[in-house]
mmCIF file of C-alpha atoms and ligand atoms in Angstrom:
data_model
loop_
_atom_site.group_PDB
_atom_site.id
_atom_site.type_symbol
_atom_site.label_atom_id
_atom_site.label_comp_id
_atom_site.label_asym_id
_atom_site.label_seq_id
_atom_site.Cartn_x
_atom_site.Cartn_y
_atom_site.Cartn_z
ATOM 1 C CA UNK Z 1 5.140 -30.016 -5.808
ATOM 2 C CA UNK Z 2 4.683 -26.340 -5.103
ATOM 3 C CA UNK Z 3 1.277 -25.009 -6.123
ATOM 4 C CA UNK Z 4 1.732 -22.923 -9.138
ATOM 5 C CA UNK Z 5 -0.852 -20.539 -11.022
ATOM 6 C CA UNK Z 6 -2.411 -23.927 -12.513
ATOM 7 C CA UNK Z 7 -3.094 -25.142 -9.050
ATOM 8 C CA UNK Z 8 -7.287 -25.528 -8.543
ATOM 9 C CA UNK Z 9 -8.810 -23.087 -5.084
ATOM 10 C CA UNK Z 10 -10.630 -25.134 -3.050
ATOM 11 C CA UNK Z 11 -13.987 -23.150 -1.990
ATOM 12 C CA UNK Z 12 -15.704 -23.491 1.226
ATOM 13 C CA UNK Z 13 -18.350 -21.148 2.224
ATOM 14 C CA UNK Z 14 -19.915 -19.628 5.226
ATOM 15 C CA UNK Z 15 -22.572 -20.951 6.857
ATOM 16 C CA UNK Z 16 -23.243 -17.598 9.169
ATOM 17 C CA UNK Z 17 -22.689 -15.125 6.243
ATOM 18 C CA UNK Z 18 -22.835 -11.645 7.717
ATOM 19 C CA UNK Z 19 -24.730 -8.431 7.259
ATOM 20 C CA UNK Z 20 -22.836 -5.996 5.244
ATOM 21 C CA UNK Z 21 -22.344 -2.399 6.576
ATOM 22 C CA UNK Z 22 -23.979 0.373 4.464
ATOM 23 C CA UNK Z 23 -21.419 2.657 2.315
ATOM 24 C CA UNK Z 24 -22.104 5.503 4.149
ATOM 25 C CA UNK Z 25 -20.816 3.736 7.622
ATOM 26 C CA UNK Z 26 -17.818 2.697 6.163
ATOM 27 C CA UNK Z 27 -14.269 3.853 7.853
ATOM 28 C CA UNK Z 28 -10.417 2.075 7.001
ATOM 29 C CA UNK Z 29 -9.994 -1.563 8.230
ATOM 30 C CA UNK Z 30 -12.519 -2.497 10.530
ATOM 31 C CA UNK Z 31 -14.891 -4.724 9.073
ATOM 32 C CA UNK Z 32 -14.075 -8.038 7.255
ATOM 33 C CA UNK Z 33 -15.689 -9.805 4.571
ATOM 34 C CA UNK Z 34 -16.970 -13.534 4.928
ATOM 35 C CA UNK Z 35 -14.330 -15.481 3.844
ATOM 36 C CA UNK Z 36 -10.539 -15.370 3.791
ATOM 37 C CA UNK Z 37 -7.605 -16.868 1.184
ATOM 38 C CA UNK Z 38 -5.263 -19.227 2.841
ATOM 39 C CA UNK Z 39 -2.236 -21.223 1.541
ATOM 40 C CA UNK Z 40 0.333 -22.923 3.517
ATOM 41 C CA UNK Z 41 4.627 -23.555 3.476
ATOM 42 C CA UNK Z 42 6.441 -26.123 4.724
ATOM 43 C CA UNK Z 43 9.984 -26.820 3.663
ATOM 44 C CA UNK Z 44 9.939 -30.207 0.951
ATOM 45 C CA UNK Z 45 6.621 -29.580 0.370
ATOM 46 C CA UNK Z 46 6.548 -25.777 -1.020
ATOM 47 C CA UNK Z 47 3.739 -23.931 -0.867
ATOM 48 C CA UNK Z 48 0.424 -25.835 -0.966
ATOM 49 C CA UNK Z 49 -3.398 -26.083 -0.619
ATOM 50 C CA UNK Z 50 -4.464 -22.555 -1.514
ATOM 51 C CA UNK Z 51 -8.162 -22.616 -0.411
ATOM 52 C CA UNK Z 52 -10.754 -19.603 0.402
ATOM 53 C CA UNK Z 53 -12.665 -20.517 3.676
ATOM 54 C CA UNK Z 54 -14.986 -19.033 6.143
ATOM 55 C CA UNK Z 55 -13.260 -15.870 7.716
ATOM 56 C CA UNK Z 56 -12.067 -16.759 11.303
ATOM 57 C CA UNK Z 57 -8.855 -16.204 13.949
ATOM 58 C CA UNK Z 58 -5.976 -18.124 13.339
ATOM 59 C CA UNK Z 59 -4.958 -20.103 16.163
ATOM 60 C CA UNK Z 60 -1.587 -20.058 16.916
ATOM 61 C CA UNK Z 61 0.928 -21.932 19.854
ATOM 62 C CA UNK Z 62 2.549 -19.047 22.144
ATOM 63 C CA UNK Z 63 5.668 -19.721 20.624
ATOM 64 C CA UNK Z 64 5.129 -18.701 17.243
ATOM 65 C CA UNK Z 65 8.064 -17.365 15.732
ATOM 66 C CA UNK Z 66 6.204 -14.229 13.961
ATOM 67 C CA UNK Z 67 5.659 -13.263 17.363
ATOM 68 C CA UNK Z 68 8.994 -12.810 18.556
ATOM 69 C CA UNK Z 69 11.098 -11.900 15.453
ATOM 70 C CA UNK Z 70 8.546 -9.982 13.350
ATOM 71 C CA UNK Z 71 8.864 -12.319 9.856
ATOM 72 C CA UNK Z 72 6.053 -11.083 8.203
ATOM 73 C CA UNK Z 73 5.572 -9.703 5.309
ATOM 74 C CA UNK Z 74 2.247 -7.656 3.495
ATOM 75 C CA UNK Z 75 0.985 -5.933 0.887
ATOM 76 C CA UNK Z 76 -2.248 -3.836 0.113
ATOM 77 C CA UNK Z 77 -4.499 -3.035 -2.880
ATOM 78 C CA UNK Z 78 -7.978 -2.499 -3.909
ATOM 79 C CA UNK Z 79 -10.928 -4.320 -5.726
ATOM 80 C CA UNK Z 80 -13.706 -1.047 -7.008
ATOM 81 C CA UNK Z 81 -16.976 -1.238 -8.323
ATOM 82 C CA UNK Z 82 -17.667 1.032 -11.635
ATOM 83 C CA UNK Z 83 -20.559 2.441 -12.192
ATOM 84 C CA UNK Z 84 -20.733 -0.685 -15.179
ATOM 85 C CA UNK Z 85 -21.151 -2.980 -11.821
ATOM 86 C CA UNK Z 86 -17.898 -4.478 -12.990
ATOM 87 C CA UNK Z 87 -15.229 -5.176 -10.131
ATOM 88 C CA UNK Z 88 -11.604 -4.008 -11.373
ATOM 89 C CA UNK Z 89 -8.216 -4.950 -9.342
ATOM 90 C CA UNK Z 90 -5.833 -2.346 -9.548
ATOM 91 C CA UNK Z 91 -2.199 -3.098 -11.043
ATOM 92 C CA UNK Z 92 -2.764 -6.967 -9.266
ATOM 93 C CA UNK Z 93 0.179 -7.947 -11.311
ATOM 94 C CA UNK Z 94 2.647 -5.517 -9.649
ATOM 95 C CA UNK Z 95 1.594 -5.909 -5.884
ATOM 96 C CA UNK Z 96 1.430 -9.881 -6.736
ATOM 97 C CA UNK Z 97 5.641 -9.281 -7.781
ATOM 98 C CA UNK Z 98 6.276 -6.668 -5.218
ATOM 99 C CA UNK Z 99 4.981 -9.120 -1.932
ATOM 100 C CA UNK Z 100 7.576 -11.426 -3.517
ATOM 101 C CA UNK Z 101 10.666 -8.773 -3.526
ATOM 102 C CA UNK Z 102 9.244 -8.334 0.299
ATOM 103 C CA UNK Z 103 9.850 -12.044 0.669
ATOM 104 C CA UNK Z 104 13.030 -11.878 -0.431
ATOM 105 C CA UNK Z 105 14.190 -9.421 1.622
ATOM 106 C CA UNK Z 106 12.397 -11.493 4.330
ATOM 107 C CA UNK Z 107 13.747 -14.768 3.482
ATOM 108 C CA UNK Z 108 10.533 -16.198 2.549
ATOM 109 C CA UNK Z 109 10.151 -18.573 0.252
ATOM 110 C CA UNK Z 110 8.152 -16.586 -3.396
ATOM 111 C CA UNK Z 111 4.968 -17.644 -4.419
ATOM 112 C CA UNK Z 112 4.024 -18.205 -7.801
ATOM 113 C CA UNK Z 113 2.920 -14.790 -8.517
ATOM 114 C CA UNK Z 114 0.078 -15.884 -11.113
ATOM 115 C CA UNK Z 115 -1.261 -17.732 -8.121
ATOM 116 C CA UNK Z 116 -1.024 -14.956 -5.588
ATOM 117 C CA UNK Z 117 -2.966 -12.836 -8.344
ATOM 118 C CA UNK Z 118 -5.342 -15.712 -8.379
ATOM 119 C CA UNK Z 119 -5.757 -15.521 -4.838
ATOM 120 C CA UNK Z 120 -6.719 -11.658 -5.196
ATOM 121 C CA UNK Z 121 -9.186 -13.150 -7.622
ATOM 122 C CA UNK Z 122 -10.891 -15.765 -6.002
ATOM 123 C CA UNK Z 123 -11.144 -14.169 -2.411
ATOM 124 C CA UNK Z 124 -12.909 -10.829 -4.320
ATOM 125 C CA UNK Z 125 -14.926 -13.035 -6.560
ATOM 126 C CA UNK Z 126 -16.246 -14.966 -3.241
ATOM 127 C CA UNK Z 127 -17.170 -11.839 -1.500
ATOM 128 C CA UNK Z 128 -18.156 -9.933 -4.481
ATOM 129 C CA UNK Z 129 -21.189 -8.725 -2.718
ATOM 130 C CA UNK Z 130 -19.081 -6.676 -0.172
ATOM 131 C CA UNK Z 131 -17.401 -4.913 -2.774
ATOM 132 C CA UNK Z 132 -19.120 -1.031 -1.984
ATOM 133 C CA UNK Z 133 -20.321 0.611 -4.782
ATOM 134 C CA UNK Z 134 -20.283 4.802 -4.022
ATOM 135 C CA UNK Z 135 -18.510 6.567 -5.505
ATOM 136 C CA UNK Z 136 -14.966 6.390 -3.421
ATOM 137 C CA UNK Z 137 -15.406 3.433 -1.508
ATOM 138 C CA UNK Z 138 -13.743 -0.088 -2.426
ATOM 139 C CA UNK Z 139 -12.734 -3.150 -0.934
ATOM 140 C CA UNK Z 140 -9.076 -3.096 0.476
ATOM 141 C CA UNK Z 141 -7.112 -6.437 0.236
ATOM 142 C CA UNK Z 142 -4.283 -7.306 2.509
ATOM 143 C CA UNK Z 143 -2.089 -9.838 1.420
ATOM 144 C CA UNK Z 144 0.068 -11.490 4.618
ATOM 145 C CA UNK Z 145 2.510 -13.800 5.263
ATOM 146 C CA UNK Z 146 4.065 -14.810 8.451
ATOM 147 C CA UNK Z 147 6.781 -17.403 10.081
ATOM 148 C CA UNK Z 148 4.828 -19.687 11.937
ATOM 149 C CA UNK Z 149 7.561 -22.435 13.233
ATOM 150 C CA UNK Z 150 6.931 -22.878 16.918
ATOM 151 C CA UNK Z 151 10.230 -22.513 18.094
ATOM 152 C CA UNK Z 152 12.041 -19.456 20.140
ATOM 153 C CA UNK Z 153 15.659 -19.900 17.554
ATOM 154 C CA UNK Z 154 16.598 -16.937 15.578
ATOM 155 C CA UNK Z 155 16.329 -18.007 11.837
ATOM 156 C CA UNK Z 156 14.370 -18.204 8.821
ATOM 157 C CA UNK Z 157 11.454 -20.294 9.593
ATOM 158 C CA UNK Z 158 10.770 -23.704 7.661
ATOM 159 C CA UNK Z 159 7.051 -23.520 7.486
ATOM 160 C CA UNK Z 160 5.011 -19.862 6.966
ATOM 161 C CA UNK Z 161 1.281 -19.119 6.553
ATOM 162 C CA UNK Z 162 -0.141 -16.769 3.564
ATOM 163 C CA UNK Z 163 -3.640 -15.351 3.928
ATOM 164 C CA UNK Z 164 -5.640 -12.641 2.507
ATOM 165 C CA UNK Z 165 -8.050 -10.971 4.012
ATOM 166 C CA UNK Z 166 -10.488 -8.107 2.678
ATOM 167 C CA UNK Z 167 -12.268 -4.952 4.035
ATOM 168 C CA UNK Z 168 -14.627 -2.735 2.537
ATOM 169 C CA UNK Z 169 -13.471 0.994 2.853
ATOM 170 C CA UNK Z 170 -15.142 4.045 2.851
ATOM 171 C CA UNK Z 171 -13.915 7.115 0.684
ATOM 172 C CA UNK Z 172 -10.545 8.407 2.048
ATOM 173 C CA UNK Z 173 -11.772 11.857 1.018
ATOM 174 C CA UNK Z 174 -15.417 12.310 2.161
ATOM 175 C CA UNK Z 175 -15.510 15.949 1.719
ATOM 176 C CA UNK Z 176 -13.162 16.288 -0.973
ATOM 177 C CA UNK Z 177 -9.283 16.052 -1.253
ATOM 178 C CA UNK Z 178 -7.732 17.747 1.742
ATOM 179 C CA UNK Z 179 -4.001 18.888 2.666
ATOM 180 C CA UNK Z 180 -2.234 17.809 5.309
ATOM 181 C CA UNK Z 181 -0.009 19.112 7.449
ATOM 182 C CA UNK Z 182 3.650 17.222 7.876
ATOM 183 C CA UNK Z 183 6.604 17.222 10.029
ATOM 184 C CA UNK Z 184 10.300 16.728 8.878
ATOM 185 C CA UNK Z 185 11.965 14.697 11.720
ATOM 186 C CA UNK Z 186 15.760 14.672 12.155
ATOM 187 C CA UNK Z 187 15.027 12.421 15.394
ATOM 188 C CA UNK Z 188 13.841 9.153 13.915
ATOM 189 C CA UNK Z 189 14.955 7.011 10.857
ATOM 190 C CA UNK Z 190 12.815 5.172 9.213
ATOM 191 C CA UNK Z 191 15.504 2.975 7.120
ATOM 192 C CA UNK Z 192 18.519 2.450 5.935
ATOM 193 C CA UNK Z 193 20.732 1.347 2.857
ATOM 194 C CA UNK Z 194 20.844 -2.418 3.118
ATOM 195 C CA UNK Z 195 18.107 -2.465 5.515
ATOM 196 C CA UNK Z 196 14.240 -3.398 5.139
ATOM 197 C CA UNK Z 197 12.885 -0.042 3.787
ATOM 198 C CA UNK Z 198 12.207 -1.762 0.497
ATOM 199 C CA UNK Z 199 9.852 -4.307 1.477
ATOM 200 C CA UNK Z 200 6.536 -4.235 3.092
ATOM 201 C CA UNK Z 201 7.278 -5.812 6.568
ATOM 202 C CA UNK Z 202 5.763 -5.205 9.569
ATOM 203 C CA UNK Z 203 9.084 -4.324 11.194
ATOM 204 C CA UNK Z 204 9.094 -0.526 9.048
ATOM 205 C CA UNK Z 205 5.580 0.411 10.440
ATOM 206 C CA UNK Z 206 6.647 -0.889 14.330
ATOM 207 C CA UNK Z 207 9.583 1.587 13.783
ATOM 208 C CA UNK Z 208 7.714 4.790 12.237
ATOM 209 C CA UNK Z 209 5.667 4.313 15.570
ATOM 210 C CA UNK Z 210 7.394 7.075 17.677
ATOM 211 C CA UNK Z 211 8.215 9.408 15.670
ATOM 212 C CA UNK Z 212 4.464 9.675 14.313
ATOM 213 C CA UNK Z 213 3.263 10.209 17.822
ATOM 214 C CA UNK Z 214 5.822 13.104 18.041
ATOM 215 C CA UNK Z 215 4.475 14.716 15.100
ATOM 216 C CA UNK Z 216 1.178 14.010 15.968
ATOM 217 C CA UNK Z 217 1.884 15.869 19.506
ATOM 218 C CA UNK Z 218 3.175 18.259 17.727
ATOM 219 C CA UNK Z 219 -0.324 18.972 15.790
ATOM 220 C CA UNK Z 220 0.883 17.833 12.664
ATOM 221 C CA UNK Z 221 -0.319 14.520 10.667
ATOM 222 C CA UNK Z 222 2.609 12.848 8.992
ATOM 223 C CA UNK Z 223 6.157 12.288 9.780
ATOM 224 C CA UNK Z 224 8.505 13.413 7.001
ATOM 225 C CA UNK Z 225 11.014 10.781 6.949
ATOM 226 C CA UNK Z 226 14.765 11.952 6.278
ATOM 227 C CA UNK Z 227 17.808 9.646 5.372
ATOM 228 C CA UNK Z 228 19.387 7.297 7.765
ATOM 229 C CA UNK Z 229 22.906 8.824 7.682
ATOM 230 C CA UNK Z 230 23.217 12.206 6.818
ATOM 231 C CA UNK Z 231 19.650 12.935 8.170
ATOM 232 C CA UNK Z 232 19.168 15.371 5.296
ATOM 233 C CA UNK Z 233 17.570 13.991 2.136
ATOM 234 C CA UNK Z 234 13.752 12.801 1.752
ATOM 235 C CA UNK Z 235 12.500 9.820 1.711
ATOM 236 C CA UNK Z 236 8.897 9.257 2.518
ATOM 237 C CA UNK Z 237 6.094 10.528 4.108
ATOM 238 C CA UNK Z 238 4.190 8.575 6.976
ATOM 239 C CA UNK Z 239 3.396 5.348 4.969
ATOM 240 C CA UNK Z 240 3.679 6.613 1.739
ATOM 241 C CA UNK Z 241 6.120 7.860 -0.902
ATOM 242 C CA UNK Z 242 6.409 11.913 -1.449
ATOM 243 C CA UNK Z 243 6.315 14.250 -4.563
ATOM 244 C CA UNK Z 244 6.508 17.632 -5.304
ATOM 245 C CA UNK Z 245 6.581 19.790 -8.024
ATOM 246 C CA UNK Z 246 9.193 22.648 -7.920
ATOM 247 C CA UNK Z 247 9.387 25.515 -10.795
ATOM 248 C CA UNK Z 248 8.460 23.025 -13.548
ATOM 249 C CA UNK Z 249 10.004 20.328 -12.489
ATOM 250 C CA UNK Z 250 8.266 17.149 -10.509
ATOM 251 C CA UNK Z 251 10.867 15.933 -8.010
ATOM 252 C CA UNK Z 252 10.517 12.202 -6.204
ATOM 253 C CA UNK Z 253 13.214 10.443 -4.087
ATOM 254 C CA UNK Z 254 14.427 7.393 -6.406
ATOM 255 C CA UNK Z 255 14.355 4.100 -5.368
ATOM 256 C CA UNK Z 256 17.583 3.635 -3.952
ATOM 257 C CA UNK Z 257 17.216 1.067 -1.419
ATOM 258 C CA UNK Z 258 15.309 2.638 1.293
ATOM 259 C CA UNK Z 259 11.871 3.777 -0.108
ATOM 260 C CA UNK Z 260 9.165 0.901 -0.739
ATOM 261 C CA UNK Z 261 8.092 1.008 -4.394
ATOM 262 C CA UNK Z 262 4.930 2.400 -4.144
ATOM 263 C CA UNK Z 263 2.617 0.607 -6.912
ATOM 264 C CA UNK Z 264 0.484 4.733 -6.799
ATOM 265 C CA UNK Z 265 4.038 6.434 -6.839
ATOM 266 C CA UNK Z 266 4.894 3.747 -10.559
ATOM 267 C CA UNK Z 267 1.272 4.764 -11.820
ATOM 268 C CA UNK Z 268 1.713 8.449 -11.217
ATOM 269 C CA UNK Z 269 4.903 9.154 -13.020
ATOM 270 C CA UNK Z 270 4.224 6.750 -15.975
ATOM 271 C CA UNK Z 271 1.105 9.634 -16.108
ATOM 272 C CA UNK Z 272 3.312 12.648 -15.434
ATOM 273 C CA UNK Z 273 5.457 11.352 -18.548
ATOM 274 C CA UNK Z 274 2.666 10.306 -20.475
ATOM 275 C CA UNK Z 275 1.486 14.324 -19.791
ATOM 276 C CA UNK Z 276 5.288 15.549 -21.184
ATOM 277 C CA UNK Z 277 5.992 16.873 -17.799
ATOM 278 C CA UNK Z 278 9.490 17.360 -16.623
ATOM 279 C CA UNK Z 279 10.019 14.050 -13.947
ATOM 280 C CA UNK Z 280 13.434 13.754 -11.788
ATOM 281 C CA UNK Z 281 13.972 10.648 -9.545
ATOM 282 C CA UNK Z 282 16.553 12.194 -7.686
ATOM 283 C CA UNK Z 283 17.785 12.710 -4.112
ATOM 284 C CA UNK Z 284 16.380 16.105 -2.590
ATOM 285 C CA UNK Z 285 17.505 17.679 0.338
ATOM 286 C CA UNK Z 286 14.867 19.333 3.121
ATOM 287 C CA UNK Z 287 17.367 22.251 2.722
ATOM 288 C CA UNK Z 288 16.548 22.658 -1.076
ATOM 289 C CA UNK Z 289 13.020 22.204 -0.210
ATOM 290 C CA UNK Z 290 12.612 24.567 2.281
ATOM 291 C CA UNK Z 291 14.196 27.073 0.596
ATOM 292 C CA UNK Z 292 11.978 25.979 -2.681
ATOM 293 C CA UNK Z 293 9.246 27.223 -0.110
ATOM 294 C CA UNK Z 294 10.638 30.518 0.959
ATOM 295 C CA UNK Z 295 10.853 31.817 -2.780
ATOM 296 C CA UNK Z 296 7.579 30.440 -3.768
ATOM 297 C CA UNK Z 297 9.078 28.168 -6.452
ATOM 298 C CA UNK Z 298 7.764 24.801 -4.375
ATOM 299 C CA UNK Z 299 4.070 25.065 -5.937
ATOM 300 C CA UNK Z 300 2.640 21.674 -4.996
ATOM 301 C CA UNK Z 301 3.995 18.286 -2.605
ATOM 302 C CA UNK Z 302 1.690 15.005 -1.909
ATOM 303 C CA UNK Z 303 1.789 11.927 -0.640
ATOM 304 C CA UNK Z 304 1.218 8.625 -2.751
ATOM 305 C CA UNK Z 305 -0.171 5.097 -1.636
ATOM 306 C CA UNK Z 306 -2.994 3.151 -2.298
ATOM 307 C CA UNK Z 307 -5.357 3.990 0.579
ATOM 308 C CA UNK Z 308 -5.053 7.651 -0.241
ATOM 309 C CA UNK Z 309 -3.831 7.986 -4.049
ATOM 310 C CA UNK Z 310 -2.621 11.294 -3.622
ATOM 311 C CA UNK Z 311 -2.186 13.313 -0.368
ATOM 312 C CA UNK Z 312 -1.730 16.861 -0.781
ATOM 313 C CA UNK Z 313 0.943 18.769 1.607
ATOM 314 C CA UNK Z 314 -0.502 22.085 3.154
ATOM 315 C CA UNK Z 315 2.139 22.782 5.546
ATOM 316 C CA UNK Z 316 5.783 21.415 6.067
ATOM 317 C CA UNK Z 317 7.446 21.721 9.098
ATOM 318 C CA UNK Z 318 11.390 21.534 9.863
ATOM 319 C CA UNK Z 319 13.271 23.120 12.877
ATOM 320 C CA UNK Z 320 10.776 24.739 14.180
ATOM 321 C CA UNK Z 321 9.990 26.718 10.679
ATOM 322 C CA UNK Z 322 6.495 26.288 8.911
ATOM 323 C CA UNK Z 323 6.221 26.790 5.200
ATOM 324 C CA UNK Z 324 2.492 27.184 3.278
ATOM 325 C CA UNK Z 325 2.366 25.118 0.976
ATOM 326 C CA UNK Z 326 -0.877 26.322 -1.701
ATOM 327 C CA UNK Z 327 -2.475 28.432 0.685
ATOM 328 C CA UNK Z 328 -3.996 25.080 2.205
ATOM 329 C CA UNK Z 329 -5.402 24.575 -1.345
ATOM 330 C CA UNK Z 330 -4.929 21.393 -3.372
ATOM 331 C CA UNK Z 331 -2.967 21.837 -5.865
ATOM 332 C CA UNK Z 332 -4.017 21.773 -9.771
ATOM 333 C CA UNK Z 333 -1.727 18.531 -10.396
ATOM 334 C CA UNK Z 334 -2.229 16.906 -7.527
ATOM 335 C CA UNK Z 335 -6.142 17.230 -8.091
ATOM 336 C CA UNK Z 336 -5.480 16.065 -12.103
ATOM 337 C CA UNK Z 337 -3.398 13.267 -11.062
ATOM 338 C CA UNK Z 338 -6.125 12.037 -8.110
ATOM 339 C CA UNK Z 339 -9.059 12.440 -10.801
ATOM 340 C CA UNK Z 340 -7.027 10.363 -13.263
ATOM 341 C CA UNK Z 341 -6.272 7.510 -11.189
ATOM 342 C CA UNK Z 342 -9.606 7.036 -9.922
ATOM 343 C CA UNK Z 343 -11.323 7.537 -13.213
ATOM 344 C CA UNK Z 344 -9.117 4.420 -14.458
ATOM 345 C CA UNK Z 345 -9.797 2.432 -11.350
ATOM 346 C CA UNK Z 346 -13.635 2.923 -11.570
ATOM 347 C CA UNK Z 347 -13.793 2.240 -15.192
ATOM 348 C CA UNK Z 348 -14.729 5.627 -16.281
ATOM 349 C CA UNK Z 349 -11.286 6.504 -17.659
ATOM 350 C CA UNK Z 350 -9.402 4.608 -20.827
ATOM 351 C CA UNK Z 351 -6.832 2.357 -18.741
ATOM 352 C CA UNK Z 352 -4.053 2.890 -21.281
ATOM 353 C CA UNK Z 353 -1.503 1.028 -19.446
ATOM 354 C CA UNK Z 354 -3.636 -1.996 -18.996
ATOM 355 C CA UNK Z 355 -3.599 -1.235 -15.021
ATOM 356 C CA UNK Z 356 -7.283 -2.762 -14.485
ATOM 357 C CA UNK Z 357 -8.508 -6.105 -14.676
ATOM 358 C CA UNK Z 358 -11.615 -7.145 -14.029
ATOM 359 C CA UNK Z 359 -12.922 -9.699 -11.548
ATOM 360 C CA UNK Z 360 -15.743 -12.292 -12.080
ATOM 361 C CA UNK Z 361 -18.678 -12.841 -9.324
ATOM 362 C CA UNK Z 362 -17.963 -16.668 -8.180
ATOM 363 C CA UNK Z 363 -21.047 -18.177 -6.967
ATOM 364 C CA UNK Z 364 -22.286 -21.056 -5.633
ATOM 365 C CA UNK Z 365 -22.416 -23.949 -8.133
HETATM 366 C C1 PLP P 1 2.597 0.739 1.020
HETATM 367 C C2 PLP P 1 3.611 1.829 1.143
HETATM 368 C C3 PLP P 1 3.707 2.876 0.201
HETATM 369 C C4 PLP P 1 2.715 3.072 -0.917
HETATM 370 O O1 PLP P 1 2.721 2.028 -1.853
HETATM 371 P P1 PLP P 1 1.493 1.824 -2.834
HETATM 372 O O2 PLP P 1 1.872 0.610 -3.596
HETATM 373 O O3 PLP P 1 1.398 3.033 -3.683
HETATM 374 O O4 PLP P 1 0.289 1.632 -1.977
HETATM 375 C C5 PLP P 1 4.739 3.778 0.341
HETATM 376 N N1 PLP P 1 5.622 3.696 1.358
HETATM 377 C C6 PLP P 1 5.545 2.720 2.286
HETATM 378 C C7 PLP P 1 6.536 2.683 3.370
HETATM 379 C C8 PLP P 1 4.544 1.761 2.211
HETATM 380 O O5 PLP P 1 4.479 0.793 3.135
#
């Protein structure tokens, strides 16, 4: 039988446990903790033996079929250390359900997504001790799942690998919250209606590849991702979704099939709401953006994901026009809605919502 959210971990610890990289030294996604959460598919069998064991590469036959045809799905979210020294997940719950609507567009067989949480769980209680405890940093988990029938046929696979693997992170904003500077392309797409821009696959970030490296040669930061077919309405931003507050009004793409549901982008507007401000979910074109720029009634735009929270917007490009967003200021929402989010991931904020949960230390019995 499939393993369910009753299913026992096994635990099996390093031997060569490794020395942990001072806070200060930290960057995004280099170093990885000690050990690793593995469970395995195979079709009759379901998903079974969920285990945490030393970290270490995965050895796989040439043929693999992730290799060729890109079935792989992931997610990403964050364990952080209050200043209580307790460790809090972040809305587990929600990524737990959301790498599930990934496997479904996938055609990966779900998980039991009380186990998945419990894999969060166990992987962060193991490695507690790499969980960084300044102010900003955390430890970033990355859920993954990937096709691993050795076999060169185009089709859903019949057996599939899911691991987790963690890195400790340094604060994304050393030296405070800074704007950045973003590029509307009319060039690239990033997805389509009916097509994978939902789900957090591999595939999406292969595919943003160009188009960041012409925004990047450009001298901007982030692509500004546009609609597949009229090329005209927002989207995203680089890898995360996009907000902005014109007049009185806070304005985000809704989720109409091509824009990932950003567990940061849920968060913010359940505060927004919770603050009585005016939300839309609605399409928006760059046209009434830019104009929204020109007359000085576009007052703030950021970015929202999880490696980030917020991302303020300094400067929007389109057609070879620039607007100023802030006067390369963040903005005063932007900065409210970063300071709230982190205050309820660190502990130091009431978590109305029930967003945190906190993890125990497992050690050695
Ligand atoms: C991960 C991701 C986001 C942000 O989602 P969060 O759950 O807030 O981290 C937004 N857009 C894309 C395309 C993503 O892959």
């Amino acid at each position: 039988m499939s393993s369910t959210s009753q299913t026992p971990i096994s635990v099996t610890r390093t031997r060569t446990p490794q020395p942990r990289p001072a806070d200060a030294s930290l960057s995004f996604g280099k170093v990885f903790t000690d050990h690793m959460f593995v469970m395995n598919y195979v079709e009759g069998k379901g998903w079974h033996d969920p285990r945490v064991v030393p970290y270490a590469p995965l050895s796989m036959d040439p043929a693999t079929s992730v290799l060729h045809y890109g079935q792989a799905i992931f997610d990403g979210l964050k364990a952080f250390r209050g200043r209580d020294g307790q460790i809090r997940l972040f809305r587990a719950q929600r990524h737990a359900e959301r790498l599930n609507k990934s496997a479904r567009a996938l055609c990966i067989p779900e998980m039991d997504p009380g186990l998945v949480r419990r894999s969060f769980e166990a992987i962060v209680g193991v490695d507690h001790e790499w969980v960084p405890s300044t102010q900003g940093t955390s430890l970033y988990i990355r859920p993954t799942v990937i096709a691993t029938d050795v076999m060169l046929g185009v089709h859903p696979a019949h057996s599939y690998t899911y691991f987790v693997i963690c890195s400790p992170v340094g604060a994304y904003y050393k030296e405070g919250v800074k704007p950045v500077r973003i590029l509307a392309t009319d060039n690239h797409v990033r997805a389509v209606q009916g097509g994978l821009g939902e789900a957090k696959t591999a595939a999406n970030y292969a595919a943003s590849l160009s188009a960041q490296q012409e925004a990047e040669r450009a001298g901007y930061t982030q692509v500004l991702w546009l609609d597949g077919v009229e090329r005209k309405y927002i989207d995203e931003v680089g890898t995360m979704n996009i907000m902005m507050q014109i007049g009185d009004e806070v304005i985000t793409p809704p989720l109409a099939g091509t824009i990932l549901d950003g567990v940061t982008r849920n968060s913010i507007l359940t505060l927004l709401r919770d603050w009585g401000l005016t939300v839309s979910e609605r399409r928006i074109s760059i046209d009434e953006v830019m104009q929204a720029g020109r007359d000085g009634s576009l007052r703030e735009m950021w970015g929202t994901g999880t490696a980030a929270v917020v991302s303020p917007v300094g400067e929007l490009g389109y057609k070879g026009e620039k607007i100023s967003i802030g006067n390369g200021h963040t903005g005063m929402l932007t900065q409210k809605l970063y300071d709230a989010i982190v205050g309820i991931q660190y502990g130091a904020a009431e978590d109305r919502h029930g967003w945190t949960s906190t993890v125990p230390a497992l050690t050695e019995a």
